Coordinates of C-alpha atoms and ligand atoms in Angstrom, one line a residue:
M27 CA -137.5 -42.5 -5.0
G28 CA -137.8 -43.1 -1.6
R29 CA -136.0 -45.3 0.4
E30 CA -133.9 -48.3 -1.1
L31 CA -134.8 -51.6 0.3
S32 CA -132.9 -54.9 0.8
H33 CA -132.7 -58.9 0.4
F34 CA -132.0 -60.5 4.0
Y35 CA -130.1 -63.6 4.2
G36 CA -126.7 -64.6 5.8
G37 CA -128.5 -63.1 9.1
R38 CA -127.9 -59.9 7.7
R39 CA -129.6 -56.9 4.8
V40 CA -128.1 -58.0 1.7
P41 CA -128.5 -54.9 -1.1
G42 CA -129.8 -55.7 -4.1
A43 CA -127.3 -56.7 -7.2
S44 CA -129.6 -56.9 -10.0
G45 CA -130.1 -53.3 -10.8
R46 CA -133.9 -54.1 -11.1
F47 CA -136.1 -52.3 -8.5
A48 CA -140.3 -52.3 -8.4
D49 CA -141.9 -48.6 -6.9
V50 CA -143.1 -49.4 -3.0
F51 CA -146.4 -47.2 -2.7
D52 CA -148.0 -45.4 -0.1
P53 CA -151.3 -46.7 -0.6
N54 CA -152.6 -43.6 1.5
S55 CA -151.5 -40.8 -1.0
G56 CA -150.4 -42.5 -4.2
D57 CA -146.9 -41.6 -3.4
V58 CA -143.6 -43.9 -4.1
Q59 CA -142.2 -44.4 -0.6
A60 CA -139.7 -47.2 -1.2
Q61 CA -137.9 -49.0 -3.6
V62 CA -137.8 -52.7 -3.6
P63 CA -135.0 -54.7 -5.3
L64 CA -136.1 -57.5 -7.3
A65 CA -133.7 -60.5 -7.2
S66 CA -132.0 -62.1 -10.1
T67 CA -131.4 -66.0 -10.8
A68 CA -128.0 -65.8 -9.8
E69 CA -129.2 -63.9 -6.2
V70 CA -131.6 -66.5 -5.4
S71 CA -128.9 -69.2 -6.3
T72 CA -127.0 -67.5 -3.6
V73 CA -129.7 -67.5 -1.2
V74 CA -130.3 -71.0 -1.3
E75 CA -126.7 -72.0 -1.4
D76 CA -126.4 -70.1 2.2
A77 CA -130.0 -71.6 3.3
A78 CA -128.6 -74.7 2.3
R79 CA -125.6 -74.8 4.2
A80 CA -127.3 -73.4 7.8
Q81 CA -129.6 -75.8 7.7
P82 CA -127.9 -78.8 8.6
G83 CA -126.9 -77.5 11.9
W84 CA -130.1 -76.0 12.8
A85 CA -131.9 -79.7 12.1
A86 CA -129.6 -80.9 14.6
T87 CA -130.5 -78.3 17.3
N88 CA -132.7 -80.5 19.7
L89 CA -136.3 -79.3 19.4
Q90 CA -136.6 -78.0 23.3
R91 CA -134.2 -75.3 22.0
R92 CA -135.6 -74.7 18.6
A93 CA -138.7 -74.0 20.0
R94 CA -137.8 -71.7 22.6
V95 CA -136.4 -69.6 19.8
L96 CA -139.7 -69.6 18.5
G97 CA -140.7 -68.4 22.0
R98 CA -138.3 -65.5 22.0
F99 CA -139.4 -64.6 18.8
V100 CA -143.1 -64.5 19.4
N101 CA -142.4 -62.0 22.7
L102 CA -140.0 -59.9 20.9
V103 CA -143.1 -59.9 17.9
R104 CA -145.5 -58.3 20.8
E105 CA -142.7 -56.1 22.3
N106 CA -142.2 -54.4 18.8
I107 CA -145.8 -54.9 17.6
H108 CA -146.5 -50.6 17.7
E109 CA -143.7 -50.1 15.1
L110 CA -144.9 -53.4 13.0
S111 CA -148.2 -52.8 12.9
A112 CA -147.5 -48.8 12.0
L113 CA -145.2 -50.1 9.4
L114 CA -147.8 -52.7 7.9
S115 CA -150.7 -50.0 7.4
L116 CA -148.1 -47.7 5.6
E117 CA -147.5 -49.9 2.9
H118 CA -150.5 -52.0 2.8
G119 CA -153.1 -49.7 3.5
K120 CA -155.1 -51.5 6.0
T121 CA -155.9 -49.9 9.7
L122 CA -153.7 -49.9 12.5
G123 CA -156.2 -52.3 14.2
D124 CA -156.7 -54.6 10.9
S125 CA -152.5 -54.6 10.9
R126 CA -152.2 -55.7 14.5
G127 CA -154.7 -58.5 13.8
D128 CA -152.4 -59.5 10.6
I129 CA -149.7 -60.0 13.3
E130 CA -151.3 -61.7 16.1
R131 CA -152.6 -64.1 13.8
G132 CA -149.5 -64.9 12.3
L133 CA -148.2 -65.2 16.1
D134 CA -150.7 -67.3 16.7
V135 CA -149.0 -70.3 14.3
V136 CA -145.8 -69.6 15.6
E137 CA -147.4 -70.3 19.2
F138 CA -148.7 -73.8 17.9
A139 CA -145.3 -74.7 16.0
M140 CA -143.5 -73.8 19.5
G141 CA -144.9 -77.9 20.1
A142 CA -142.6 -79.3 17.9
P143 CA -141.3 -81.3 20.2
H144 CA -144.4 -82.8 20.6
L145 CA -145.4 -82.8 17.3
L146 CA -142.7 -84.3 15.3
K147 CA -143.1 -87.5 17.6
G148 CA -142.8 -90.5 15.5
E149 CA -145.0 -93.3 15.7
F150 CA -143.9 -96.3 17.5
S151 CA -144.8 -100.2 17.0
D152 CA -143.2 -102.6 19.5
S153 CA -142.6 -106.3 19.1
V154 CA -144.3 -106.8 15.4
G155 CA -142.2 -110.3 15.2
T156 CA -139.7 -112.0 17.3
G157 CA -137.3 -109.0 18.5
L158 CA -138.9 -106.4 15.6
D159 CA -140.0 -103.1 16.2
V160 CA -141.2 -100.3 14.3
Y161 CA -141.0 -96.9 14.4
S162 CA -141.3 -93.8 12.3
M163 CA -139.8 -90.4 12.5
R164 CA -140.3 -86.9 10.9
Q165 CA -137.5 -85.5 9.0
P166 CA -137.0 -81.9 7.6
L167 CA -136.8 -81.4 4.0
G168 CA -133.9 -79.0 4.0
V169 CA -134.3 -76.0 2.1
V170 CA -138.1 -74.5 1.6
A171 CA -139.6 -71.6 0.0
G172 CA -143.0 -69.5 0.7
I173 CA -144.5 -67.3 -1.7
T174 CA -146.8 -64.8 -0.5
P175 CA -149.5 -62.4 -1.6
F176 CA -149.7 -58.2 -0.5
N177 CA -152.5 -58.9 1.6
F178 CA -151.5 -60.3 4.9
P179 CA -147.7 -59.4 4.9
A180 CA -147.1 -60.5 8.2
M181 CA -149.5 -63.2 8.9
I182 CA -148.7 -65.5 5.9
P183 CA -145.0 -65.6 6.0
L184 CA -145.6 -66.6 9.7
W185 CA -147.9 -69.2 8.8
K186 CA -145.4 -70.8 6.7
A187 CA -142.0 -69.8 8.5
G188 CA -143.2 -70.7 12.2
P189 CA -144.3 -74.7 11.3
A190 CA -141.2 -75.0 8.6
I191 CA -138.4 -73.5 11.0
A192 CA -139.8 -75.8 14.2
A193 CA -139.4 -78.8 12.3
G194 CA -136.2 -78.0 11.0
N195 CA -135.8 -76.6 7.7
A196 CA -134.4 -73.1 6.4
F197 CA -136.8 -71.3 5.4
I198 CA -136.8 -69.0 2.1
L199 CA -139.4 -66.0 1.8
K200 CA -140.4 -64.4 -1.2
P201 CA -143.2 -61.5 0.0
S202 CA -145.2 -59.5 -2.5
E203 CA -143.1 -56.8 -4.2
R204 CA -146.3 -54.5 -2.9
D205 CA -145.3 -54.4 1.2
P206 CA -142.0 -56.3 2.0
S207 CA -140.8 -53.9 4.7
V208 CA -142.6 -56.3 7.6
P209 CA -141.4 -59.3 6.4
L210 CA -137.4 -58.1 6.3
R211 CA -138.5 -56.5 9.9
L212 CA -139.4 -60.0 10.9
A213 CA -135.8 -61.2 9.5
E214 CA -134.5 -59.1 11.9
L215 CA -136.1 -60.3 15.0
W216 CA -135.8 -64.1 14.2
I217 CA -131.8 -63.3 14.4
E218 CA -132.5 -61.5 17.6
A219 CA -134.4 -64.3 18.7
G220 CA -131.3 -66.5 18.7
L221 CA -132.0 -68.3 15.2
P222 CA -128.9 -68.6 12.8
G223 CA -128.2 -66.7 10.2
G224 CA -129.4 -68.4 6.8
I225 CA -132.7 -70.3 8.4
F226 CA -134.7 -67.4 7.7
N227 CA -134.6 -65.9 4.6
V228 CA -136.0 -63.0 2.4
I229 CA -135.6 -62.4 -1.2
N230 CA -137.8 -59.5 -2.7
G231 CA -138.4 -60.0 -6.7
D232 CA -140.8 -61.1 -9.2
K233 CA -141.8 -63.8 -11.4
E234 CA -137.5 -64.3 -12.2
A235 CA -137.1 -64.9 -7.9
V236 CA -140.4 -67.3 -8.0
D237 CA -139.2 -69.1 -11.4
A238 CA -135.5 -69.4 -10.2
L239 CA -136.9 -71.0 -6.4
L240 CA -139.0 -73.0 -8.4
D241 CA -136.5 -74.7 -10.9
D242 CA -133.2 -74.9 -8.1
P243 CA -133.4 -79.0 -7.0
R244 CA -132.2 -77.7 -3.5
V245 CA -135.2 -75.8 -2.8
K246 CA -137.4 -79.0 -1.7
A247 CA -140.9 -77.6 -1.1
I248 CA -142.6 -74.4 -2.0
G249 CA -145.8 -73.1 -0.3
F250 CA -147.7 -70.4 -2.4
V251 CA -150.9 -68.1 -1.4
G252 CA -152.2 -65.8 -4.3
S253 CA -154.2 -65.5 -7.1
T254 CA -155.6 -68.6 -8.6
P255 CA -153.8 -68.7 -12.1
I256 CA -150.2 -67.5 -10.4
A257 CA -151.4 -70.5 -7.8
K258 CA -152.2 -72.9 -10.1
S259 CA -149.0 -72.3 -12.8
I260 CA -146.6 -72.4 -9.2
Y261 CA -147.9 -75.7 -8.4
T262 CA -147.6 -77.1 -11.8
R263 CA -144.4 -76.4 -12.8
A264 CA -143.5 -77.0 -8.7
S265 CA -145.4 -80.5 -9.1
A266 CA -143.5 -81.4 -12.2
N267 CA -139.9 -80.6 -10.5
G268 CA -140.5 -82.7 -8.3
K269 CA -141.4 -80.6 -5.0
R270 CA -143.7 -80.7 -2.4
A271 CA -146.3 -77.7 -3.6
Q272 CA -149.4 -76.2 -1.6
C273 CA -150.6 -73.7 -3.6
F274 CA -153.3 -71.3 -2.6
G275 CA -155.6 -69.5 -4.6
G276 CA -158.6 -66.7 -4.7
A277 CA -162.2 -66.9 -3.2
K278 CA -165.6 -65.9 -3.7
N279 CA -167.0 -66.9 -0.5
H280 CA -170.9 -66.7 0.2
M281 CA -172.9 -65.9 3.4
I282 CA -176.0 -67.9 3.4
I283 CA -179.0 -66.2 5.3
M284 CA -181.6 -68.2 6.5
P285 CA -185.5 -66.5 7.1
D286 CA -184.6 -67.3 11.0
A287 CA -181.8 -65.6 11.4
D288 CA -181.4 -62.6 13.3
L289 CA -181.1 -59.8 10.7
D290 CA -179.5 -56.7 12.7
Q291 CA -176.3 -59.5 13.8
V292 CA -176.0 -60.5 9.9
A293 CA -175.9 -56.7 8.7
D294 CA -173.3 -56.1 11.5
A295 CA -171.2 -59.2 10.2
L296 CA -171.5 -58.5 6.9
M297 CA -169.7 -55.1 7.4
G298 CA -166.8 -56.4 8.9
A299 CA -166.6 -59.4 6.9
G300 CA -167.6 -58.0 3.4
Y301 CA -165.9 -54.5 3.7
G302 CA -163.2 -55.1 6.3
S303 CA -159.3 -54.3 5.1
A304 CA -161.3 -53.0 2.2
G305 CA -162.5 -56.2 0.8
E306 CA -158.9 -57.7 0.3
R307 CA -159.1 -60.7 2.1
C308 CA -159.2 -64.3 1.0
M309 CA -162.3 -65.2 3.5
A310 CA -163.8 -61.8 3.2
I311 CA -167.5 -62.2 2.3
S312 CA -168.6 -61.2 -1.1
V313 CA -171.5 -62.9 -1.3
A314 CA -174.7 -62.8 0.6
V315 CA -177.3 -65.1 -0.2
P316 CA -180.4 -64.5 1.6
V317 CA -183.2 -67.0 1.7
G318 CA -186.8 -65.9 1.0
E319 CA -187.7 -62.8 -0.6
S320 CA -188.8 -61.4 2.6
T321 CA -185.4 -62.2 4.2
A322 CA -183.8 -60.4 1.2
N323 CA -186.0 -57.0 1.3
A324 CA -185.3 -56.5 4.7
L325 CA -181.5 -57.5 4.8
V326 CA -181.0 -55.2 2.0
A327 CA -182.7 -52.2 4.0
K328 CA -180.5 -52.8 6.9
L329 CA -177.1 -52.9 4.9
K330 CA -178.0 -49.7 3.1
E331 CA -178.7 -48.3 6.8
R332 CA -175.2 -49.5 7.9
L333 CA -173.2 -48.6 5.0
A334 CA -174.2 -45.1 4.8
H335 CA -172.5 -44.7 7.9
L336 CA -169.4 -46.7 7.3
R337 CA -166.0 -44.3 7.1
V338 CA -163.5 -45.0 4.8
G339 CA -160.2 -43.4 5.7
V340 CA -156.1 -43.0 6.1
S341 CA -154.8 -46.3 7.6
T342 CA -154.0 -44.5 10.9
D343 CA -157.1 -42.6 11.4
P344 CA -158.5 -44.3 14.5
A345 CA -161.8 -43.8 13.5
A346 CA -162.1 -45.6 9.7
D347 CA -163.2 -48.9 9.3
Y348 CA -161.3 -49.6 6.2
G349 CA -158.3 -47.5 4.2
P350 CA -157.4 -47.7 0.4
L351 CA -156.8 -50.3 -1.8
I352 CA -153.4 -51.5 -2.3
T353 CA -152.7 -50.1 -5.3
R354 CA -153.9 -47.8 -8.3
D355 CA -154.2 -50.7 -10.5
A356 CA -156.4 -52.8 -8.2
L357 CA -158.5 -49.0 -7.7
E358 CA -159.4 -49.3 -11.4
R359 CA -159.8 -53.1 -11.3
V360 CA -162.4 -52.7 -8.9
R361 CA -164.0 -49.7 -10.7
D362 CA -164.2 -51.7 -13.8
Y363 CA -165.9 -54.6 -11.7
I364 CA -168.4 -52.3 -10.8
S365 CA -169.6 -50.6 -14.0
I366 CA -169.7 -54.4 -15.4
G367 CA -172.3 -55.5 -12.7
V368 CA -173.8 -52.5 -14.1
T369 CA -174.0 -53.4 -17.6
E370 CA -174.7 -57.0 -16.9
G371 CA -177.7 -55.5 -15.0
A372 CA -177.6 -56.3 -11.3
D373 CA -179.0 -53.6 -9.2
L374 CA -176.6 -50.9 -7.6
V375 CA -178.0 -49.9 -4.5
V376 CA -175.0 -48.8 -3.1
D377 CA -172.1 -47.1 -5.5
G378 CA -169.0 -46.2 -4.1
R379 CA -166.9 -45.5 -7.2
S380 CA -167.2 -41.7 -6.6
F381 CA -165.3 -41.5 -3.2
A382 CA -163.1 -39.5 -2.9
L383 CA -161.0 -38.4 0.8
E384 CA -160.6 -34.8 1.3
G385 CA -156.8 -34.1 1.2
H386 CA -155.8 -37.5 0.0
E387 CA -157.4 -37.6 -3.5
N388 CA -154.4 -39.7 -5.6
G389 CA -154.9 -42.2 -2.5
Y390 CA -156.3 -45.4 -3.8
F391 CA -159.6 -44.7 -1.5
I392 CA -163.0 -46.4 -2.9
G393 CA -166.5 -46.3 -1.4
P394 CA -168.4 -49.3 -0.2
S395 CA -170.6 -50.7 -2.9
L396 CA -173.5 -53.1 -2.5
F397 CA -175.0 -55.1 -5.4
D398 CA -178.6 -56.3 -5.1
H399 CA -180.8 -59.2 -7.7
V400 CA -177.0 -60.4 -8.8
T401 CA -177.1 -64.0 -11.0
T402 CA -174.9 -67.2 -11.4
D403 CA -174.1 -65.8 -15.3
M404 CA -172.9 -62.5 -14.0
R405 CA -168.5 -61.9 -14.2
I406 CA -169.6 -60.1 -11.0
Y407 CA -170.7 -63.4 -9.7
Q408 CA -168.3 -65.5 -11.2
E409 CA -165.1 -63.8 -10.5
E410 CA -163.2 -62.6 -7.6
I411 CA -163.4 -58.8 -7.4
F412 CA -160.8 -58.1 -4.0
G413 CA -162.7 -54.7 -2.8
P414 CA -165.3 -53.6 -0.8
V415 CA -168.1 -54.8 -3.0
L416 CA -170.9 -57.3 -1.6
S417 CA -173.2 -58.9 -3.9
I418 CA -176.7 -59.9 -2.7
V419 CA -178.1 -63.3 -5.0
R420 CA -181.3 -64.2 -3.6
A421 CA -182.5 -67.7 -3.3
G422 CA -185.6 -69.4 -3.6
D423 CA -185.0 -71.8 -0.6
Y424 CA -182.5 -73.8 1.6
D425 CA -181.5 -76.4 -1.4
H426 CA -180.7 -73.2 -4.0
A427 CA -178.9 -71.6 -1.2
L428 CA -176.7 -75.1 -0.7
T429 CA -176.1 -74.9 -4.0
L430 CA -174.5 -71.5 -4.7
P431 CA -171.2 -71.6 -3.2
S432 CA -171.1 -75.7 -3.7
E433 CA -171.4 -75.3 -7.6
H434 CA -169.3 -72.4 -7.8
R435 CA -165.6 -72.7 -8.8
Y436 CA -163.9 -71.0 -5.9
G437 CA -164.1 -73.2 -2.6
N438 CA -162.4 -71.5 0.5
G439 CA -164.8 -70.1 3.1
V440 CA -168.5 -70.2 3.4
T441 CA -171.1 -69.6 6.2
I442 CA -174.5 -69.9 7.5
Y443 CA -176.3 -67.6 10.0
T444 CA -179.6 -69.7 11.4
R445 CA -181.4 -70.8 14.5
D446 CA -182.1 -74.3 12.8
G447 CA -179.6 -76.6 14.2
D448 CA -180.8 -79.2 11.6
A449 CA -180.2 -76.9 8.5
A450 CA -176.6 -75.4 10.2
R451 CA -175.5 -79.3 10.3
D452 CA -176.9 -80.5 7.2
F453 CA -175.1 -77.7 5.8
A454 CA -172.1 -78.2 7.6
A455 CA -171.6 -82.0 5.9
R456 CA -172.8 -81.4 2.3
V457 CA -171.4 -77.9 1.1
E458 CA -168.7 -78.0 -1.1
T459 CA -165.9 -75.5 0.5
G460 CA -162.7 -75.9 2.5
M461 CA -163.8 -74.1 5.5
V462 CA -167.8 -73.2 7.0
G463 CA -168.9 -71.2 9.8
V464 CA -172.5 -71.3 11.6
N465 CA -173.4 -67.6 12.5
V466 CA -169.5 -66.9 12.5
P467 CA -168.4 -64.3 9.9
V468 CA -165.2 -64.7 8.8
P469 CA -164.7 -68.6 9.6
V470 CA -160.7 -68.6 9.9
P471 CA -160.0 -72.1 11.9
V472 CA -157.8 -71.5 15.1
G473 CA -153.8 -72.1 14.4
Y474 CA -154.3 -75.3 15.7
H475 CA -156.9 -76.5 13.3
T476 CA -155.9 -76.5 9.4
F477 CA -156.7 -73.8 6.5
G478 CA -157.1 -74.6 3.5
G479 CA -159.7 -73.7 0.4
W480 CA -160.9 -76.6 -2.2
K481 CA -161.4 -76.5 -6.4
A482 CA -159.9 -73.1 -7.9
S483 CA -159.2 -72.0 -4.2
G484 CA -156.8 -74.5 -3.6
F485 CA -153.9 -77.0 -5.2
G486 CA -152.1 -79.6 -3.3
D487 CA -153.1 -82.0 -0.9
L488 CA -152.1 -80.7 2.5
N489 CA -153.6 -77.2 4.4
Q490 CA -151.9 -75.0 5.8
H491 CA -151.2 -74.1 9.8
G492 CA -152.4 -77.1 12.3
P493 CA -151.0 -80.2 12.3
D494 CA -150.9 -80.2 8.3
A495 CA -148.1 -77.7 8.2
F496 CA -146.0 -79.9 9.9
R497 CA -146.5 -83.1 7.4
F498 CA -146.5 -80.7 4.6
Y499 CA -142.6 -79.6 6.1
T500 CA -141.2 -83.2 7.0
K501 CA -141.2 -86.5 5.4
T502 CA -141.7 -89.3 7.2
K503 CA -138.9 -92.2 7.1
T504 CA -140.2 -95.7 9.1
V505 CA -137.4 -97.7 10.3
T506 CA -138.2 -101.7 10.9
S507 CA -135.5 -102.9 13.5
R508 CA -134.7 -106.8 14.9
W509 CA -132.8 -106.9 18.1
P510 CA -131.3 -109.1 19.2
S511 CA -129.9 -109.2 15.9
G512 CA -129.0 -112.8 15.9
I513 CA -132.1 -114.7 15.3
K514 CA -131.9 -116.9 12.9
E515 CA -135.0 -117.4 10.5
G516 CA -133.0 -118.9 7.2
A517 CA -133.5 -117.9 3.8
S518 CA -136.7 -116.6 2.7
F519 CA -138.3 -116.0 -0.8
V520 CA -141.7 -114.4 -0.1
M521 CA -142.8 -111.1 0.5
P522 CA -142.2 -111.1 4.3
A523 CA -145.5 -110.5 6.0
G524 CA -146.1 -108.7 9.3
D525 CA -148.2 -111.0 11.5
H526 CA -145.5 -114.1 9.8
A527 CA -142.4 -111.8 10.7
Ligands
LIG612 P1 -150.7 -62.7 -6.8 O1 -151.2 -63.8 -6.9 O2 -150.4 -61.3 -7.5 O3 -149.1 -62.6 -6.3 C1 -148.8 -63.8 -5.0 C2 -146.9 -63.9 -4.9 O4 -147.2 -64.2 -6.3 C3 -146.2 -62.2 -4.7 O5 -145.8 -63.0 -4.1 C4 -146.1 -62.1 -6.4 O6 -144.6 -61.3 -6.5 C5 -146.0 -63.5 -6.9 N1 -146.5 -63.5 -8.5 C6 -147.4 -62.5 -9.1 N2 -146.8 -62.7 -10.2 C7 -146.1 -64.1 -10.4 C8 -145.9 -64.8 -11.8 N3 -146.4 -64.4 -13.1 N4 -145.0 -65.6 -11.4 C9 -144.4 -65.7 -10.5 N5 -144.7 -65.5 -9.3 C10 -145.6 -64.2 -9.2 O7 -151.8 -62.5 -5.6 P2 -152.2 -60.9 -4.7 O8 -152.6 -59.5 -5.5 O9 -150.1 -60.4 -4.2 O10 -152.7 -61.3 -3.4 C11 -154.2 -61.5 -3.6 C12 -154.6 -63.0 -4.1 O11 -154.5 -63.7 -3.1 C13 -156.4 -62.7 -3.9 O12 -156.7 -63.6 -5.4 C14 -156.3 -63.8 -2.6 O13 -157.6 -64.4 -2.9 C15 -155.7 -63.9 -2.7 N6 -155.1 -65.1 -1.4 C16 -155.8 -66.1 -1.0 C17 -155.3 -67.0 0.3 C18 -155.9 -68.1 0.9 O14 -155.4 -68.5 1.5 N7 -156.2 -69.2 0.0 C19 -155.0 -65.8 1.6 C20 -154.6 -64.3 1.2 C21 -154.8 -64.4 -0.2

């Protein structure tokens, strides 16, 4: 059965009251290690009420004081990073180093959000008419919610909470039910850092809790990250309910390899980008597109050689390149996709299906797989596999390579490896995806630029982190004011225009 986890609101851990629970597994062993409560609609309502009560006081706290709380939180997370990484690895299955990266990448955005006193400065236009000034202010929305996926249980909650809280909102997190322990620990650290109770809350749950957040009129914005079908349905329901929504979905990220690229550099890059974290990253490269037959042949040979030395191990093994998948279902799904690829006629160069880790036969481990001669009509090309499986699609020339990511239904990230500046520049300008790398394996932007995919990878107008996060979590109010107040113009019945004011 394992430990019974809780929710976190009102500044403390609160046990579940619905009587419904989900199992949290140890992916290394397949054992159940904890039970997470699944909140009822009534419990969600209590959390929202609590957050709504706390929010005005937090919004009235001056910006520098708010920023200082964020600073103390960042320091506390760093002081506890070993404990947090171990907890994350144990539930997710990613290696300790990768877990640390998950947390650090989240902190990047909290550090960025410490710039709120500057970032929330409004605009001011002096003397647009006689005695007339116009200024704008950015005000918090109130209570906002984040619904996050299993694959980055620290980073994505922090990408949302940092800017939302800095901007003066109360934030309710509905983390993945697969790995909820790190979010709960982060909630405690927020309180230790001096954040008032009710401003960072964790409500665990499934569709019932999510629907309750989507339908509660006191929740003003929904930030979602997860798979595309859920992203789309949450975007539709949140928008229909008049909420602001940004919903990020799945991906199929391509790497274009030009004939002039350094193929050793490319093969090394593909090891981490394709197989790191067992391919369970929304920015993982799952399609490699070598341009020209000789580039493709040489690349496949180099990948094969490297894959033979890749080490799959338990998440605590410091020598492991990646650990187990998140659940048995995920393991079965990835195995099925590999079988589908074989049936579809792709050339399975390396087959990871039969891999078993000695002493951990019930863990969710799978070896790395590599497909060559994949074509665009195959399901293994069109659909997100979310596992350690790389597909090679051979392109005849640059223009062919450019159309592949551009015409794919997903549009998260893409990267090109080349020594040709013309090709790189043309590619960055023309490719139809939200994030582009040039000789960079995983083009996740730094925290002060924005992150977001196009097409089926993202629904909504604004991106995550960077300046867009502050736009998303605030509403702009524009004030037109006249001083001295006694200037007389007489009655006017036409629309006031700036230059006639
Ligand atoms: P998921 O869609 O299964 O779950 C995401 C969240 O939605 C979880 O909190 C889950 O509890 C909730 N949820 C699941 N089913 C629901 C339903 N029917 N109604 C309401 N809520 C529901 O995704 P996952 O498996 O946790 O994460 C993996 C997916 O996330 C992959 O597709 C990956 O590409 C994507 N992802 C995208 C990004 C990005 O920035 N675009 C980042 C990370 C992960």
